[in-house]
């Protein structure tokens, strides 16, 4: 008798239990049940639950990002002017670009003479402001000094004394500049010179950083060591950034010179 009554209650108990399971688990359980049924019928297999862990690379990247500092310059102006330090570092990069422009031309276009400065009684002027520069052939550049004939001799002298090792020929107000054929050896020598200029720039950059750090260390009195360390890190980050820019300038110039 009792067993028969229990048998009659079994469907009711089953429905109640199913309702509780659906309510507590929610949508995700219904999705999982769907995949299980599909798997049993030869359909899509049930998904695997995977937990992702941070890799060493991602941890190192996160650590590097946390190590960066960005100090408000106004908060440490009593210690050092970070803006002035940045200007000094920027000047190093500007000097490098100027050295590349002045001394590392492969002499294959009229623009190769634009950087040459001519000293006159009225001051110093770029050659392209005093004369019209044109390329007559790959081996000959002509400078027409008709606009400033009085500066013809000075312009010829500036061309001869430039680092490009030119031998200008003067005919009235016309200056003919023969261009030696650019050999592979010449290109390689210029690339070596570019490396020397970049090393010189890095030395100047290190000198700026060292002087700045020395100034910071002299201000320890009345300043917490944590603040000093943060300022030093900021200076180092600035130096690293400009050192990276120097490397990029060298890579680009080397590629240009070697072709």
PDB file of C-alpha atoms in Angstrom:
ATOM      1  CA  UNK A   1       0.000   0.000   0.000  1.00  0.00           C
ATOM      2  CA  UNK A   2       2.694   2.421   1.042  1.00  0.00           C
ATOM      3  CA  UNK A   3       4.839   1.455  -1.951  1.00  0.00           C
ATOM      4  CA  UNK A   4       1.946   2.076  -4.327  1.00  0.00           C
ATOM      5  CA  UNK A   5       1.392   5.582  -2.879  1.00  0.00           C
ATOM      6  CA  UNK A   6       5.108   6.357  -3.172  1.00  0.00           C
ATOM      7  CA  UNK A   7       4.959   5.299  -6.799  1.00  0.00           C
ATOM      8  CA  UNK A   8       2.115   7.717  -7.418  1.00  0.00           C
ATOM      9  CA  UNK A   9       4.077  10.594  -5.806  1.00  0.00           C
ATOM     10  CA  UNK A  10       7.234   9.948  -7.807  1.00  0.00           C
ATOM     11  CA  UNK A  11       6.251  12.058 -10.880  1.00  0.00           C
ATOM     12  CA  UNK A  12       5.308  14.969  -8.623  1.00  0.00           C
ATOM     13  CA  UNK A  13       8.629  14.801  -6.783  1.00  0.00           C
ATOM     14  CA  UNK A  14      10.520  14.585 -10.082  1.00  0.00           C
ATOM     15  CA  UNK A  15       8.819  17.681 -11.483  1.00  0.00           C
ATOM     16  CA  UNK A  16       9.485  19.663  -8.272  1.00  0.00           C
ATOM     17  CA  UNK A  17      13.160  18.684  -8.283  1.00  0.00           C
ATOM     18  CA  UNK A  18      13.535  19.632 -11.964  1.00  0.00           C
ATOM     19  CA  UNK A  19      11.928  23.019 -11.287  1.00  0.00           C
ATOM     20  CA  UNK A  20      14.386  23.716  -8.442  1.00  0.00           C
ATOM     21  CA  UNK A  21      17.373  22.768 -10.566  1.00  0.00           C
ATOM     22  CA  UNK A  22      16.283  24.993 -13.435  1.00  0.00           C
ATOM     23  CA  UNK A  23      15.629  27.912 -11.101  1.00  0.00           C
ATOM     24  CA  UNK A  24      19.003  27.731  -9.311  1.00  0.00           C
ATOM     25  CA  UNK A  25      21.242  27.052 -12.265  1.00  0.00           C
ATOM     26  CA  UNK A  26      19.572  29.320 -14.849  1.00  0.00           C
ATOM     27  CA  UNK A  27      20.306  29.757 -18.482  1.00  0.00           C
ATOM     28  CA  UNK A  28      23.860  28.342 -18.428  1.00  0.00           C
ATOM     29  CA  UNK A  29      22.614  24.999 -17.129  1.00  0.00           C
ATOM     30  CA  UNK A  30      19.982  24.805 -19.862  1.00  0.00           C
ATOM     31  CA  UNK A  31      22.650  25.472 -22.479  1.00  0.00           C
ATOM     32  CA  UNK A  32      24.875  22.763 -20.977  1.00  0.00           C
ATOM     33  CA  UNK A  33      21.940  20.328 -20.912  1.00  0.00           C
ATOM     34  CA  UNK A  34      21.343  21.093 -24.595  1.00  0.00           C
ATOM     35  CA  UNK A  35      24.953  20.226 -25.511  1.00  0.00           C
ATOM     36  CA  UNK A  36      24.836  17.047 -23.409  1.00  0.00           C
ATOM     37  CA  UNK A  37      21.695  15.872 -25.221  1.00  0.00           C
ATOM     38  CA  UNK A  38      23.204  16.795 -28.591  1.00  0.00           C
ATOM     39  CA  UNK A  39      26.364  14.879 -27.709  1.00  0.00           C
ATOM     40  CA  UNK A  40      24.424  11.784 -26.774  1.00  0.00           C
ATOM     41  CA  UNK A  41      22.634  11.954 -30.124  1.00  0.00           C
ATOM     42  CA  UNK A  42      25.827  12.257 -32.171  1.00  0.00           C
ATOM     43  CA  UNK A  43      25.686  16.094 -32.456  1.00  0.00           C
ATOM     44  CA  UNK A  44      28.069  18.775 -31.124  1.00  0.00           C
ATOM     45  CA  UNK A  45      30.147  17.482 -28.178  1.00  0.00           C
ATOM     46  CA  UNK A  46      29.777  19.242 -24.834  1.00  0.00           C
ATOM     47  CA  UNK A  47      32.147  22.197 -24.323  1.00  0.00           C
ATOM     48  CA  UNK A  48      35.099  22.049 -21.974  1.00  0.00           C
ATOM     49  CA  UNK A  49      35.403  24.644 -19.258  1.00  0.00           C
ATOM     50  CA  UNK A  50      38.847  26.240 -19.504  1.00  0.00           C
ATOM     51  CA  UNK A  51      40.530  28.602 -17.082  1.00  0.00           C
ATOM     52  CA  UNK A  52      43.093  30.959 -18.518  1.00  0.00           C
ATOM     53  CA  UNK A  53      46.193  31.846 -16.526  1.00  0.00           C
ATOM     54  CA  UNK A  54      48.484  34.834 -17.079  1.00  0.00           C
ATOM     55  CA  UNK A  55      51.650  33.921 -18.953  1.00  0.00           C
ATOM     56  CA  UNK A  56      55.116  35.035 -17.940  1.00  0.00           C
ATOM     57  CA  UNK A  57      55.196  37.363 -20.951  1.00  0.00           C
ATOM     58  CA  UNK A  58      51.952  39.089 -20.003  1.00  0.00           C
ATOM     59  CA  UNK A  59      53.108  39.372 -16.397  1.00  0.00           C
ATOM     60  CA  UNK A  60      56.399  40.919 -17.494  1.00  0.00           C
ATOM     61  CA  UNK A  61      54.545  43.356 -19.753  1.00  0.00           C
ATOM     62  CA  UNK A  62      52.234  44.341 -16.913  1.00  0.00           C
ATOM     63  CA  UNK A  63      55.208  44.774 -14.623  1.00  0.00           C
ATOM     64  CA  UNK A  64      56.933  47.024 -17.174  1.00  0.00           C
ATOM     65  CA  UNK A  65      53.832  49.156 -17.518  1.00  0.00           C
ATOM     66  CA  UNK A  66      53.540  49.523 -13.769  1.00  0.00           C
ATOM     67  CA  UNK A  67      57.182  50.592 -13.563  1.00  0.00           C
ATOM     68  CA  UNK A  68      56.556  53.667 -15.728  1.00  0.00           C
ATOM     69  CA  UNK A  69      56.094  56.960 -13.967  1.00  0.00           C
ATOM     70  CA  UNK A  70      54.687  60.251 -15.159  1.00  0.00           C
ATOM     71  CA  UNK A  71      55.378  63.024 -12.709  1.00  0.00           C
ATOM     72  CA  UNK A  72      53.672  66.382 -12.965  1.00  0.00           C
ATOM     73  CA  UNK A  73      56.584  68.757 -13.648  1.00  0.00           C
ATOM     74  CA  UNK A  74      55.044  71.506 -11.489  1.00  0.00           C
ATOM     75  CA  UNK A  75      55.122  69.221  -8.437  1.00  0.00           C
ATOM     76  CA  UNK A  76      58.905  68.823  -8.547  1.00  0.00           C
ATOM     77  CA  UNK A  77      59.938  72.202  -9.929  1.00  0.00           C
ATOM     78  CA  UNK A  78      61.720  72.961  -6.634  1.00  0.00           C
ATOM     79  CA  UNK A  79      63.929  69.931  -7.278  1.00  0.00           C
ATOM     80  CA  UNK A  80      64.511  70.173 -11.029  1.00  0.00           C
ATOM     81  CA  UNK A  81      62.882  71.522 -14.168  1.00  0.00           C
ATOM     82  CA  UNK A  82      61.881  68.434 -16.131  1.00  0.00           C
ATOM     83  CA  UNK A  83      60.836  70.651 -19.024  1.00  0.00           C
ATOM     84  CA  UNK A  84      64.380  71.989 -19.322  1.00  0.00           C
ATOM     85  CA  UNK A  85      65.798  68.472 -19.170  1.00  0.00           C
ATOM     86  CA  UNK A  86      63.450  67.460 -21.982  1.00  0.00           C
ATOM     87  CA  UNK A  87      64.503  70.490 -24.036  1.00  0.00           C
ATOM     88  CA  UNK A  88      68.181  69.588 -23.600  1.00  0.00           C
ATOM     89  CA  UNK A  89      67.511  66.019 -24.716  1.00  0.00           C
ATOM     90  CA  UNK A  90      65.469  67.229 -27.682  1.00  0.00           C
ATOM     91  CA  UNK A  91      68.367  69.509 -28.657  1.00  0.00           C
ATOM     92  CA  UNK A  92      70.642  66.450 -28.843  1.00  0.00           C
ATOM     93  CA  UNK A  93      68.265  64.802 -31.320  1.00  0.00           C
ATOM     94  CA  UNK A  94      67.998  68.008 -33.353  1.00  0.00           C
ATOM     95  CA  UNK A  95      71.796  68.257 -33.558  1.00  0.00           C
ATOM     96  CA  UNK A  96      71.992  64.670 -34.798  1.00  0.00           C
ATOM     97  CA  UNK A  97      69.456  65.367 -37.555  1.00  0.00           C
ATOM     98  CA  UNK A  98      71.434  68.467 -38.534  1.00  0.00           C
ATOM     99  CA  UNK A  99      74.693  66.475 -38.647  1.00  0.00           C
ATOM    100  CA  UNK A 100      73.044  63.870 -40.840  1.00  0.00           C
ATOM    101  CA  UNK A 101      71.737  66.547 -43.196  1.00  0.00           C
ATOM    102  CA  UNK A 102      74.990  68.494 -43.440  1.00  0.00           C
ATOM    103  CA  UNK A 103      77.517  65.692 -43.663  1.00  0.00           C
ATOM    104  CA  UNK A 104      75.843  62.567 -45.014  1.00  0.00           C
ATOM    105  CA  UNK A 105      74.411  63.563 -48.383  1.00  0.00           C
ATOM    106  CA  UNK A 106      74.991  61.160 -51.262  1.00  0.00           C
ATOM    107  CA  UNK A 107      75.096  64.182 -53.617  1.00  0.00           C
ATOM    108  CA  UNK A 108      72.534  63.008 -56.147  1.00  0.00           C
ATOM    109  CA  UNK A 109      70.027  65.892 -56.133  1.00  0.00           C
ATOM    110  CA  UNK A 110      69.973  69.706 -56.057  1.00  0.00           C
ATOM    111  CA  UNK A 111      68.663  69.521 -52.487  1.00  0.00           C
ATOM    112  CA  UNK A 112      71.992  68.044 -51.465  1.00  0.00           C
ATOM    113  CA  UNK A 113      73.421  71.587 -51.418  1.00  0.00           C
ATOM    114  CA  UNK A 114      70.561  73.257 -49.561  1.00  0.00           C
ATOM    115  CA  UNK A 115      72.246  72.930 -46.179  1.00  0.00           C
ATOM    116  CA  UNK A 116      75.436  74.747 -47.227  1.00  0.00           C
ATOM    117  CA  UNK A 117      75.759  78.109 -45.490  1.00  0.00           C
ATOM    118  CA  UNK A 118      77.439  81.046 -47.216  1.00  0.00           C
ATOM    119  CA  UNK A 119      79.177  83.736 -45.146  1.00  0.00           C
ATOM    120  CA  UNK A 120      78.761  87.214 -46.604  1.00  0.00           C
ATOM    121  CA  UNK A 121      79.365  90.724 -45.304  1.00  0.00           C
ATOM    122  CA  UNK A 122      75.643  90.925 -44.487  1.00  0.00           C
ATOM    123  CA  UNK A 123      75.628  87.691 -42.517  1.00  0.00           C
ATOM    124  CA  UNK A 124      75.233  83.964 -43.121  1.00  0.00           C
ATOM    125  CA  UNK A 125      72.661  82.646 -45.577  1.00  0.00           C
ATOM    126  CA  UNK A 126      71.720  79.223 -46.967  1.00  0.00           C
ATOM    127  CA  UNK A 127      73.054  78.740 -50.483  1.00  0.00           C
ATOM    128  CA  UNK A 128      69.561  78.110 -51.878  1.00  0.00           C
ATOM    129  CA  UNK A 129      68.507  81.619 -50.765  1.00  0.00           C
ATOM    130  CA  UNK A 130      71.320  83.265 -52.682  1.00  0.00           C
ATOM    131  CA  UNK A 131      71.406  81.229 -55.876  1.00  0.00           C
ATOM    132  CA  UNK A 132      69.199  79.053 -58.048  1.00  0.00           C
ATOM    133  CA  UNK A 133      70.346  75.451 -57.805  1.00  0.00           C
ATOM    134  CA  UNK A 134      69.622  73.032 -60.646  1.00  0.00           C
ATOM    135  CA  UNK A 135      70.866  69.636 -61.678  1.00  0.00           C
ATOM    136  CA  UNK A 136      72.058  69.469 -65.269  1.00  0.00           C
ATOM    137  CA  UNK A 137      73.056  65.809 -65.118  1.00  0.00           C
ATOM    138  CA  UNK A 138      73.689  63.130 -62.467  1.00  0.00           C
ATOM    139  CA  UNK A 139      77.292  64.369 -62.375  1.00  0.00           C
ATOM    140  CA  UNK A 140      76.761  68.155 -62.545  1.00  0.00           C
ATOM    141  CA  UNK A 141      74.933  70.678 -60.365  1.00  0.00           C
ATOM    142  CA  UNK A 142      74.778  74.326 -61.438  1.00  0.00           C
ATOM    143  CA  UNK A 143      74.307  77.287 -59.082  1.00  0.00           C
ATOM    144  CA  UNK A 144      73.141  80.504 -60.759  1.00  0.00           C
ATOM    145  CA  UNK A 145      74.192  83.498 -58.631  1.00  0.00           C
ATOM    146  CA  UNK A 146      72.679  86.184 -60.899  1.00  0.00           C
ATOM    147  CA  UNK A 147      70.407  87.381 -58.077  1.00  0.00           C
ATOM    148  CA  UNK A 148      73.378  88.000 -55.723  1.00  0.00           C
ATOM    149  CA  UNK A 149      76.482  88.262 -57.932  1.00  0.00           C
ATOM    150  CA  UNK A 150      78.503  89.816 -55.121  1.00  0.00           C
ATOM    151  CA  UNK A 151      78.182  86.547 -53.172  1.00  0.00           C
ATOM    152  CA  UNK A 152      79.478  84.308 -55.957  1.00  0.00           C
ATOM    153  CA  UNK A 153      83.005  83.983 -54.591  1.00  0.00           C
ATOM    154  CA  UNK A 154      81.743  83.335 -51.067  1.00  0.00           C
ATOM    155  CA  UNK A 155      79.350  80.676 -52.352  1.00  0.00           C
ATOM    156  CA  UNK A 156      82.123  78.915 -54.268  1.00  0.00           C
ATOM    157  CA  UNK A 157      84.308  78.991 -51.164  1.00  0.00           C
ATOM    158  CA  UNK A 158      81.497  77.541 -49.034  1.00  0.00           C
ATOM    159  CA  UNK A 159      81.037  74.692 -51.501  1.00  0.00           C
ATOM    160  CA  UNK A 160      84.744  73.940 -51.540  1.00  0.00           C
ATOM    161  CA  UNK A 161      85.055  73.987 -47.750  1.00  0.00           C
ATOM    162  CA  UNK A 162      82.009  71.798 -47.135  1.00  0.00           C
ATOM    163  CA  UNK A 163      82.374  68.227 -45.931  1.00  0.00           C
ATOM    164  CA  UNK A 164      81.112  66.998 -49.328  1.00  0.00           C
ATOM    165  CA  UNK A 165      84.588  67.373 -50.882  1.00  0.00           C
ATOM    166  CA  UNK A 166      83.396  69.362 -53.863  1.00  0.00           C
ATOM    167  CA  UNK A 167      85.491  71.218 -56.427  1.00  0.00           C
ATOM    168  CA  UNK A 168      83.315  74.062 -57.814  1.00  0.00           C
ATOM    169  CA  UNK A 169      84.173  75.873 -61.035  1.00  0.00           C
ATOM    170  CA  UNK A 170      83.236  79.578 -61.333  1.00  0.00           C
ATOM    171  CA  UNK A 171      82.225  81.133 -64.675  1.00  0.00           C
ATOM    172  CA  UNK A 172      80.982  84.688 -64.071  1.00  0.00           C
ATOM    173  CA  UNK A 173      77.916  84.308 -61.889  1.00  0.00           C
ATOM    174  CA  UNK A 174      77.546  80.608 -62.702  1.00  0.00           C
ATOM    175  CA  UNK A 175      79.052  78.007 -60.393  1.00  0.00           C
ATOM    176  CA  UNK A 176      79.406  74.509 -61.827  1.00  0.00           C
ATOM    177  CA  UNK A 177      79.728  71.770 -59.264  1.00  0.00           C
ATOM    178  CA  UNK A 178      80.948  68.420 -60.645  1.00  0.00           C
ATOM    179  CA  UNK A 179      79.547  65.519 -58.655  1.00  0.00           C
ATOM    180  CA  UNK A 180      81.808  62.492 -58.313  1.00  0.00           C
ATOM    181  CA  UNK A 181      80.132  59.164 -58.985  1.00  0.00           C
ATOM    182  CA  UNK A 182      78.777  57.718 -55.753  1.00  0.00           C
ATOM    183  CA  UNK A 183      80.528  54.389 -55.196  1.00  0.00           C
ATOM    184  CA  UNK A 184      79.541  51.583 -52.851  1.00  0.00           C
ATOM    185  CA  UNK A 185      82.642  52.302 -50.802  1.00  0.00           C
ATOM    186  CA  UNK A 186      81.587  55.936 -50.424  1.00  0.00           C
ATOM    187  CA  UNK A 187      78.127  54.878 -49.263  1.00  0.00           C
ATOM    188  CA  UNK A 188      79.594  52.486 -46.694  1.00  0.00           C
ATOM    189  CA  UNK A 189      81.928  55.185 -45.391  1.00  0.00           C
ATOM    190  CA  UNK A 190      78.976  57.525 -44.961  1.00  0.00           C
ATOM    191  CA  UNK A 191      77.082  54.794 -43.079  1.00  0.00           C
ATOM    192  CA  UNK A 192      80.042  54.408 -40.715  1.00  0.00           C
ATOM    193  CA  UNK A 193      80.089  58.161 -40.218  1.00  0.00           C
ATOM    194  CA  UNK A 194      76.365  58.057 -39.421  1.00  0.00           C
ATOM    195  CA  UNK A 195      77.087  55.508 -36.697  1.00  0.00           C
ATOM    196  CA  UNK A 196      79.750  57.823 -35.255  1.00  0.00           C
ATOM    197  CA  UNK A 197      77.309  60.728 -35.184  1.00  0.00           C
ATOM    198  CA  UNK A 198      74.679  58.615 -33.420  1.00  0.00           C
ATOM    199  CA  UNK A 199      77.213  57.429 -30.819  1.00  0.00           C
ATOM    200  CA  UNK A 200      78.193  61.044 -30.227  1.00  0.00           C
ATOM    201  CA  UNK A 201      74.521  61.921 -29.761  1.00  0.00           C
ATOM    202  CA  UNK A 202      74.058  59.122 -27.237  1.00  0.00           C
ATOM    203  CA  UNK A 203      77.076  60.354 -25.289  1.00  0.00           C
ATOM    204  CA  UNK A 204      75.546  63.827 -25.175  1.00  0.00           C
ATOM    205  CA  UNK A 205      72.244  62.326 -24.079  1.00  0.00           C
ATOM    206  CA  UNK A 206      73.914  60.402 -21.262  1.00  0.00           C
ATOM    207  CA  UNK A 207      75.641  63.594 -20.183  1.00  0.00           C
ATOM    208  CA  UNK A 208      72.308  65.432 -19.990  1.00  0.00           C
ATOM    209  CA  UNK A 209      70.794  62.574 -17.974  1.00  0.00           C
ATOM    210  CA  UNK A 210      73.793  62.379 -15.631  1.00  0.00           C
ATOM    211  CA  UNK A 211      73.769  66.117 -14.965  1.00  0.00           C
ATOM    212  CA  UNK A 212      70.043  66.029 -14.258  1.00  0.00           C
ATOM    213  CA  UNK A 213      70.361  63.103 -11.835  1.00  0.00           C
ATOM    214  CA  UNK A 214      73.237  64.844 -10.054  1.00  0.00           C
ATOM    215  CA  UNK A 215      71.087  67.939  -9.622  1.00  0.00           C
ATOM    216  CA  UNK A 216      68.261  65.830  -8.195  1.00  0.00           C
ATOM    217  CA  UNK A 217      70.545  64.115  -5.681  1.00  0.00           C
ATOM    218  CA  UNK A 218      71.765  67.483  -4.442  1.00  0.00           C
ATOM    219  CA  UNK A 219      68.184  68.323  -3.473  1.00  0.00           C
ATOM    220  CA  UNK A 220      67.765  65.452  -1.011  1.00  0.00           C
ATOM    221  CA  UNK A 221      67.457  67.764   1.966  1.00  0.00           C
ATOM    222  CA  UNK A 222      63.782  68.218   2.758  1.00  0.00           C
ATOM    223  CA  UNK A 223      62.702  65.829   0.011  1.00  0.00           C
ATOM    224  CA  UNK A 224      61.637  62.230   0.602  1.00  0.00           C
ATOM    225  CA  UNK A 225      63.748  59.450  -0.889  1.00  0.00           C
ATOM    226  CA  UNK A 226      60.680  58.067  -2.650  1.00  0.00           C
ATOM    227  CA  UNK A 227      60.213  61.364  -4.477  1.00  0.00           C
ATOM    228  CA  UNK A 228      63.892  61.439  -5.431  1.00  0.00           C
ATOM    229  CA  UNK A 229      63.662  57.914  -6.845  1.00  0.00           C
ATOM    230  CA  UNK A 230      60.543  58.766  -8.836  1.00  0.00           C
ATOM    231  CA  UNK A 231      62.165  61.844 -10.358  1.00  0.00           C
ATOM    232  CA  UNK A 232      65.256  59.814 -11.275  1.00  0.00           C
ATOM    233  CA  UNK A 233      63.033  57.194 -12.937  1.00  0.00           C
ATOM    234  CA  UNK A 234      61.239  59.912 -14.881  1.00  0.00           C
ATOM    235  CA  UNK A 235      64.576  61.282 -16.142  1.00  0.00           C
ATOM    236  CA  UNK A 236      65.730  57.791 -17.138  1.00  0.00           C
ATOM    237  CA  UNK A 237      62.498  57.169 -19.036  1.00  0.00           C
ATOM    238  CA  UNK A 238      62.964  60.427 -20.935  1.00  0.00           C
ATOM    239  CA  UNK A 239      66.545  59.470 -21.810  1.00  0.00           C
ATOM    240  CA  UNK A 240      65.470  55.989 -22.954  1.00  0.00           C
ATOM    241  CA  UNK A 241      62.817  57.509 -25.198  1.00  0.00           C
ATOM    242  CA  UNK A 242      65.284  59.850 -26.917  1.00  0.00           C
ATOM    243  CA  UNK A 243      67.871  57.046 -27.206  1.00  0.00           C
ATOM    244  CA  UNK A 244      65.222  55.050 -29.063  1.00  0.00           C
ATOM    245  CA  UNK A 245      64.634  58.030 -31.377  1.00  0.00           C
ATOM    246  CA  UNK A 246      68.375  58.199 -32.075  1.00  0.00           C
ATOM    247  CA  UNK A 247      68.403  54.517 -33.036  1.00  0.00           C
ATOM    248  CA  UNK A 248      65.469  55.091 -35.399  1.00  0.00           C
ATOM    249  CA  UNK A 249      67.225  58.049 -37.049  1.00  0.00           C
ATOM    250  CA  UNK A 250      70.361  55.944 -37.531  1.00  0.00           C
ATOM    251  CA  UNK A 251      68.413  53.016 -39.000  1.00  0.00           C
ATOM    252  CA  UNK A 252      66.582  55.263 -41.469  1.00  0.00           C
ATOM    253  CA  UNK A 253      69.747  57.108 -42.512  1.00  0.00           C
ATOM    254  CA  UNK A 254      71.730  53.893 -42.929  1.00  0.00           C
ATOM    255  CA  UNK A 255      69.001  52.453 -45.150  1.00  0.00           C
ATOM    256  CA  UNK A 256      69.000  55.660 -47.221  1.00  0.00           C
ATOM    257  CA  UNK A 257      72.775  55.686 -47.635  1.00  0.00           C
ATOM    258  CA  UNK A 258      73.249  52.031 -48.478  1.00  0.00           C
ATOM    259  CA  UNK A 259      70.241  51.939 -50.768  1.00  0.00           C
TER     260      UNK A 259
END
